[in-house]
Amino acid sequence: MKVVILKDAAEVAKYGADIFIKQIKRKPDSVLGLATGSTPVALYKELIAAYQSGRVSFKNVSSFNLDEYLGLTGTHPQSYRYFMNQQLFDHIDIEKSQTAVPPGDAEDPFSACEQYEHNIKQKGGIDIQLLGIGRNGHIGFNEPSSSLMSRTRVKTLTRATIDDNARFFGPDEYQPHLSITMGIGTILESKKVVLLATGANKAEAIKATVEGPLTAACPASALQMHEHVVLVIDEAAASQLADVDFYKHIEMENQKLLERLGRD
Ligand code: GLP
């Protein structure tokens, strides 16, 4: 696993955004896998700034989001569709019709999950998947004990995740306990994965992801099986890793090699 350790959240956002910008420049019709949560917001701001300055266009890009609350329509302010419109899609030149978020209001959520998988395949698969991580190591809404081969499906949220995400809901507001999420198997099929983590409250999950065993108890540990995964994390999120110096050393050596070869 490539582990890039940076000073703070601002550097993480910039580094992560650059990976996406390079991807889109290389392949203007890239299929992006996108994520919600507070961590990617700063990266989305960087993408918006890059679009506004003419550095990148999303005209031919399409996207699939990881997950959505089951029971919320896309116009609900806490829905992930609403979040994506607000945080990214409304500010760039992406075709809204080319952006997919699992339908939280689907009449038949089970067939909606199958359809979602089908749609990803129809597009030729996801070129690059953005991930955050839950304190318990979840990716998307794949909570601990999720099958490491799982596909898009209905998933029950843990108490820890419900509590963590309660901050986004008003005190009397209905907060769903179910979601539709891409599965771990779905995520592992994307060609590249970029996981962002910032802050000390993610340090334990990052340690389990990078240095722990491959286990359904930490869904993100499944990324150890992926060929092209990069974890972009800040010092705080890296604070429980045993081999920080080694990861930094690898990065330095990689950079030197790329410079020597004239690649980025
Ligand atoms: C939610 C999302 C995840 C996200 C996680 C962490 O549960 N389903 O995709 O990674 O929150 O969110 P945050 O970045 O706010 O810590």
Tab-separated table of C-alpha atoms and ligand atoms in Angstrom:
chain	number	residue	atom	x	y	z
A	1	MET	CA	0.000	0.000	0.000
A	2	LYS	CA	1.230	3.460	-0.794
A	3	VAL	CA	0.957	5.588	2.337
A	4	VAL	CA	1.517	9.319	1.861
A	5	ILE	CA	1.829	11.191	5.144
A	6	LEU	CA	1.354	14.957	4.950
A	7	LYS	CA	1.353	17.768	7.482
A	8	ASP	CA	-2.346	18.581	7.701
A	9	ALA	CA	-5.803	18.322	6.177
A	10	ALA	CA	-5.142	21.136	3.697
A	11	GLU	CA	-2.143	19.300	2.234
A	12	VAL	CA	-4.140	16.063	2.093
A	13	ALA	CA	-6.897	17.800	0.106
A	14	LYS	CA	-4.415	19.316	-2.363
A	15	TYR	CA	-2.511	16.072	-2.882
A	16	GLY	CA	-5.737	14.085	-3.299
A	17	ALA	CA	-7.222	16.627	-5.727
A	18	ASP	CA	-4.054	16.539	-7.838
A	19	ILE	CA	-4.413	12.782	-8.265
A	20	PHE	CA	-7.967	13.295	-9.585
A	21	ILE	CA	-6.981	16.205	-11.835
A	22	LYS	CA	-4.138	14.183	-13.377
A	23	GLN	CA	-6.500	11.261	-13.898
A	24	ILE	CA	-9.056	13.449	-15.722
A	25	LYS	CA	-6.344	15.036	-17.861
A	26	ARG	CA	-5.068	11.606	-18.824
A	27	LYS	CA	-8.581	10.323	-19.492
A	28	PRO	CA	-11.170	13.100	-19.933
A	29	ASP	CA	-14.062	10.621	-19.835
A	30	SER	CA	-12.926	9.088	-16.564
A	31	VAL	CA	-15.452	7.319	-14.382
A	32	LEU	CA	-14.986	8.632	-10.861
A	33	GLY	CA	-16.085	6.908	-7.681
A	34	LEU	CA	-16.980	9.602	-5.167
A	35	ALA	CA	-17.463	9.755	-1.427
A	36	THR	CA	-19.278	11.835	1.151
A	37	GLY	CA	-18.476	12.682	4.780
A	38	SER	CA	-16.593	15.745	5.974
A	39	THR	CA	-13.124	14.586	4.856
A	40	PRO	CA	-13.562	14.900	1.049
A	41	VAL	CA	-15.114	18.387	1.275
A	42	ALA	CA	-11.736	20.170	1.125
A	43	LEU	CA	-10.694	18.009	-1.848
A	44	TYR	CA	-13.940	18.957	-3.647
A	45	LYS	CA	-13.143	22.634	-2.970
A	46	GLU	CA	-9.758	22.098	-4.643
A	47	LEU	CA	-11.452	20.483	-7.655
A	48	ILE	CA	-13.901	23.382	-7.926
A	49	ALA	CA	-11.005	25.873	-7.796
A	50	ALA	CA	-9.139	23.880	-10.456
A	51	TYR	CA	-12.227	23.949	-12.685
A	52	GLN	CA	-12.760	27.675	-12.133
A	53	SER	CA	-9.166	28.454	-13.049
A	54	GLY	CA	-9.476	26.387	-16.245
A	55	ARG	CA	-7.074	23.689	-15.066
A	56	VAL	CA	-9.569	20.875	-15.543
A	57	SER	CA	-12.948	20.215	-17.125
A	58	PHE	CA	-15.466	17.591	-16.015
A	59	LYS	CA	-17.474	17.839	-19.233
A	60	ASN	CA	-16.958	14.202	-20.183
A	61	VAL	CA	-16.564	12.777	-16.699
A	62	SER	CA	-19.148	10.514	-15.100
A	63	SER	CA	-19.398	9.439	-11.484
A	64	PHE	CA	-20.805	6.884	-9.080
A	65	ASN	CA	-21.125	7.663	-5.402
A	66	LEU	CA	-20.366	5.058	-2.813
A	67	ASP	CA	-23.515	5.149	-0.755
A	68	GLU	CA	-26.771	6.767	0.269
A	69	TYR	CA	-29.120	6.661	3.227
A	70	LEU	CA	-32.064	4.392	2.612
A	71	GLY	CA	-35.296	6.311	3.130
A	72	LEU	CA	-34.085	9.759	2.052
A	73	THR	CA	-34.915	11.325	-1.290
A	74	GLY	CA	-32.219	13.227	-3.159
A	75	THR	CA	-33.771	16.562	-2.184
A	76	HIS	CA	-33.431	15.842	1.544
A	77	PRO	CA	-30.646	18.081	2.906
A	78	GLN	CA	-29.019	15.119	4.674
A	79	SER	CA	-29.082	12.868	1.632
A	80	TYR	CA	-25.777	12.173	-0.017
A	81	ARG	CA	-27.225	13.218	-3.422
A	82	TYR	CA	-27.978	16.637	-1.960
A	83	PHE	CA	-24.517	16.763	-0.390
A	84	MET	CA	-22.809	15.990	-3.707
A	85	ASN	CA	-24.808	18.633	-5.565
A	86	GLN	CA	-23.977	21.219	-2.931
A	87	GLN	CA	-20.332	20.331	-2.396
A	88	LEU	CA	-19.288	19.574	-5.969
A	89	PHE	CA	-21.660	18.991	-8.878
A	90	ASP	CA	-23.372	22.417	-8.781
A	91	HIS	CA	-20.011	24.150	-9.100
A	92	ILE	CA	-18.351	22.279	-11.967
A	93	ASP	CA	-19.240	21.494	-15.591
A	94	ILE	CA	-20.107	17.817	-15.033
A	95	GLU	CA	-23.332	16.624	-16.693
A	96	LYS	CA	-25.682	15.980	-13.769
A	97	SER	CA	-27.261	13.137	-15.735
A	98	GLN	CA	-23.837	11.439	-15.661
A	99	THR	CA	-23.622	11.522	-11.857
A	100	ALA	CA	-25.037	8.545	-9.989
A	101	VAL	CA	-25.806	8.195	-6.307
A	102	PRO	CA	-27.595	5.059	-5.070
A	103	PRO	CA	-31.335	5.835	-4.947
A	104	GLY	CA	-32.259	6.164	-1.274
A	105	ASP	CA	-35.926	6.414	-2.222
A	106	ALA	CA	-36.018	3.317	-4.457
A	107	GLU	CA	-39.291	1.422	-4.242
A	108	ASP	CA	-37.376	-1.816	-4.499
A	109	PRO	CA	-33.952	-1.198	-2.962
A	110	PHE	CA	-32.769	-4.745	-3.708
A	111	SER	CA	-33.213	-4.444	-7.457
A	112	ALA	CA	-31.866	-0.868	-7.267
A	113	CYS	CA	-28.622	-2.350	-5.880
A	114	GLU	CA	-28.379	-4.817	-8.757
A	115	GLN	CA	-29.088	-2.029	-11.213
A	116	TYR	CA	-26.335	0.102	-9.667
A	117	GLU	CA	-23.785	-2.687	-10.142
A	118	HIS	CA	-25.019	-3.135	-13.709
A	119	ASN	CA	-24.673	0.604	-14.439
A	120	ILE	CA	-21.085	0.660	-13.152
A	121	LYS	CA	-20.215	-2.268	-15.414
A	122	GLN	CA	-21.965	-0.626	-18.400
A	123	LYS	CA	-19.672	2.372	-17.964
A	124	GLY	CA	-16.631	0.114	-18.079
A	125	GLY	CA	-15.978	0.195	-14.333
A	126	ILE	CA	-14.692	2.890	-12.037
A	127	ASP	CA	-11.321	4.383	-12.979
A	128	ILE	CA	-10.561	5.926	-9.633
A	129	GLN	CA	-12.443	5.600	-6.363
A	130	LEU	CA	-12.257	8.183	-3.587
A	131	LEU	CA	-12.775	6.914	-0.047
A	132	GLY	CA	-12.983	8.311	3.443
A	133	ILE	CA	-12.910	5.995	6.421
A	134	GLY	CA	-15.111	5.609	9.469
A	135	ARG	CA	-13.622	5.477	12.966
A	136	ASN	CA	-14.452	1.769	12.975
A	137	GLY	CA	-12.676	1.197	9.663
A	138	HIS	CA	-15.777	1.268	7.469
A	139	ILE	CA	-15.535	2.304	3.821
A	140	GLY	CA	-18.700	3.476	2.097
A	141	PHE	CA	-21.197	2.058	4.575
A	142	ASN	CA	-19.482	-1.326	4.721
A	143	GLU	CA	-19.500	-1.761	8.442
A	144	PRO	CA	-17.264	-4.218	10.347
A	145	SER	CA	-18.264	-7.824	9.528
A	146	SER	CA	-19.109	-6.884	5.928
A	147	SER	CA	-18.091	-9.599	3.508
A	148	LEU	CA	-14.844	-8.657	1.833
A	149	MET	CA	-16.416	-9.814	-1.452
A	150	SER	CA	-19.684	-7.898	-0.974
A	151	ARG	CA	-21.457	-6.059	-3.774
A	152	THR	CA	-23.820	-3.071	-3.735
A	153	ARG	CA	-26.505	-3.886	-1.199
A	154	VAL	CA	-28.677	-2.701	1.666
A	155	LYS	CA	-26.607	-2.383	4.817
A	156	THR	CA	-27.561	-1.744	8.433
A	157	LEU	CA	-25.483	0.946	10.138
A	158	THR	CA	-23.717	0.347	13.432
A	159	ARG	CA	-24.537	2.383	16.501
A	160	ALA	CA	-21.053	3.964	16.266
A	161	THR	CA	-21.684	5.196	12.703
A	162	ILE	CA	-25.170	6.458	13.543
A	163	ASP	CA	-23.707	8.379	16.499
A	164	ASP	CA	-20.795	9.740	14.433
A	165	ASN	CA	-23.149	10.986	11.726
A	166	ALA	CA	-25.792	12.331	14.154
A	167	ARG	CA	-23.994	15.686	14.020
A	168	PHE	CA	-25.415	16.269	10.547
A	169	PHE	CA	-29.028	15.757	11.676
A	170	GLY	CA	-31.193	18.053	13.804
A	171	PRO	CA	-32.188	16.806	17.298
A	172	ASP	CA	-35.716	15.841	16.184
A	173	GLU	CA	-34.825	14.915	12.643
A	174	TYR	CA	-35.287	11.359	11.355
A	175	GLN	CA	-31.887	9.695	10.937
A	176	PRO	CA	-31.877	6.547	8.808
A	177	HIS	CA	-30.354	3.355	10.193
A	178	LEU	CA	-30.088	1.697	6.805
A	179	SER	CA	-28.152	2.515	3.686
A	180	ILE	CA	-27.412	1.371	0.167
A	181	THR	CA	-23.675	1.007	-0.277
A	182	MET	CA	-21.286	-0.282	-2.886
A	183	GLY	CA	-19.779	-3.459	-1.530
A	184	ILE	CA	-16.155	-4.043	-0.658
A	185	GLY	CA	-15.895	-6.276	-3.739
A	186	THR	CA	-17.312	-3.428	-5.839
A	187	ILE	CA	-14.745	-0.996	-4.415
A	188	LEU	CA	-11.887	-3.442	-4.953
A	189	GLU	CA	-12.792	-3.630	-8.647
A	190	SER	CA	-12.097	0.061	-9.263
A	191	LYS	CA	-8.840	0.527	-11.092
A	192	LYS	CA	-7.354	2.887	-8.504
A	193	VAL	CA	-8.325	3.760	-4.957
A	194	VAL	CA	-7.495	6.945	-3.049
A	195	LEU	CA	-8.356	6.913	0.643
A	196	LEU	CA	-8.202	10.147	2.624
A	197	ALA	CA	-7.997	10.338	6.404
A	198	THR	CA	-7.306	13.284	8.647
A	199	GLY	CA	-7.328	13.796	12.400
A	200	ALA	CA	-6.390	11.732	15.423
A	201	ASN	CA	-9.846	10.115	15.637
A	202	LYS	CA	-8.962	8.154	12.470
A	203	ALA	CA	-5.532	6.996	13.731
A	204	GLU	CA	-6.741	3.649	15.079
A	205	ALA	CA	-8.667	2.813	11.897
A	206	ILE	CA	-5.634	3.753	9.780
A	207	LYS	CA	-3.364	1.553	11.838
A	208	ALA	CA	-5.754	-1.381	11.407
A	209	THR	CA	-6.044	-0.669	7.680
A	210	VAL	CA	-2.308	-0.530	6.986
A	211	GLU	CA	-0.684	-2.708	9.614
A	212	GLY	CA	-3.510	-4.855	10.906
A	213	PRO	CA	-4.496	-8.238	9.539
A	214	LEU	CA	-6.787	-8.530	6.539
A	215	THR	CA	-10.104	-8.847	8.336
A	216	ALA	CA	-13.801	-8.098	7.995
A	217	ALA	CA	-13.471	-6.501	11.456
A	218	CYS	CA	-11.773	-3.596	9.640
A	219	PRO	CA	-13.378	-3.352	6.182
A	220	ALA	CA	-10.700	-0.916	4.938
A	221	SER	CA	-8.036	-3.591	5.517
A	222	ALA	CA	-9.410	-5.247	2.348
A	223	LEU	CA	-7.543	-2.513	0.463
A	224	GLN	CA	-4.346	-4.433	1.242
A	225	MET	CA	-5.518	-6.667	-1.621
A	226	HIS	CA	-5.749	-3.807	-4.128
A	227	GLU	CA	-2.970	-3.253	-6.610
A	228	HIS	CA	-3.233	0.537	-6.908
A	229	VAL	CA	-4.241	2.068	-3.624
A	230	VAL	CA	-2.889	5.221	-2.062
A	231	LEU	CA	-3.690	6.392	1.446
A	232	VAL	CA	-3.312	10.145	1.751
A	233	ILE	CA	-3.307	10.960	5.444
A	234	ASP	CA	-2.154	13.689	7.790
A	235	GLU	CA	0.314	13.337	10.670
A	236	ALA	CA	-2.523	13.007	13.192
A	237	ALA	CA	-4.171	10.124	11.331
A	238	ALA	CA	-0.735	8.509	10.954
A	239	SER	CA	0.075	8.869	14.654
A	240	GLN	CA	-0.528	5.213	15.568
A	241	LEU	CA	1.366	3.669	12.667
A	242	ALA	CA	4.462	1.738	13.750
A	243	ASP	CA	6.429	2.345	10.541
A	244	VAL	CA	5.895	6.042	9.762
A	245	ASP	CA	9.567	6.604	8.956
A	246	PHE	CA	9.599	3.714	6.504
A	247	TYR	CA	6.468	4.989	4.688
A	248	LYS	CA	8.001	8.456	4.428
A	249	HIS	CA	11.249	6.958	3.185
A	250	ILE	CA	9.426	4.951	0.486
A	251	GLU	CA	7.699	8.122	-0.699
A	252	MET	CA	10.974	10.004	-0.865
A	253	GLU	CA	12.598	7.218	-2.874
A	254	ASN	CA	9.563	7.061	-5.201
A	255	GLN	CA	9.692	10.805	-5.791
A	256	LYS	CA	13.404	10.677	-6.559
A	257	LEU	CA	12.880	7.847	-9.016
A	258	LEU	CA	9.976	9.608	-10.760
A	259	GLU	CA	12.001	12.815	-11.038
A	260	ARG	CA	14.906	10.916	-12.516
A	261	LEU	CA	12.554	9.319	-15.067
A	262	GLY	CA	10.827	12.655	-15.754
A	263	ARG	CA	7.417	11.262	-14.761
A	264	ASP	CA	4.819	12.528	-12.329
B	1	GLP	C1	-19.859	8.117	6.390
B	1	GLP	C2	-19.680	7.739	4.915
B	1	GLP	C3	-18.277	7.260	4.636
B	1	GLP	C4	-17.264	8.219	5.223
B	1	GLP	C5	-17.440	8.268	6.716
B	1	GLP	C6	-16.436	9.147	7.425
B	1	GLP	O1	-20.200	7.057	7.192
B	1	GLP	N1	-20.618	6.739	4.516
B	1	GLP	O2	-18.110	7.136	3.230
B	1	GLP	O3	-15.956	7.814	4.901
B	1	GLP	O4	-18.742	8.781	6.971
B	1	GLP	O5	-16.856	10.482	7.416
B	1	GLP	P1	-15.987	11.709	7.846
B	1	GLP	O6	-15.105	12.036	6.690
B	1	GLP	O7	-16.994	12.793	8.097
B	1	GLP	O8	-15.239	11.338	9.065
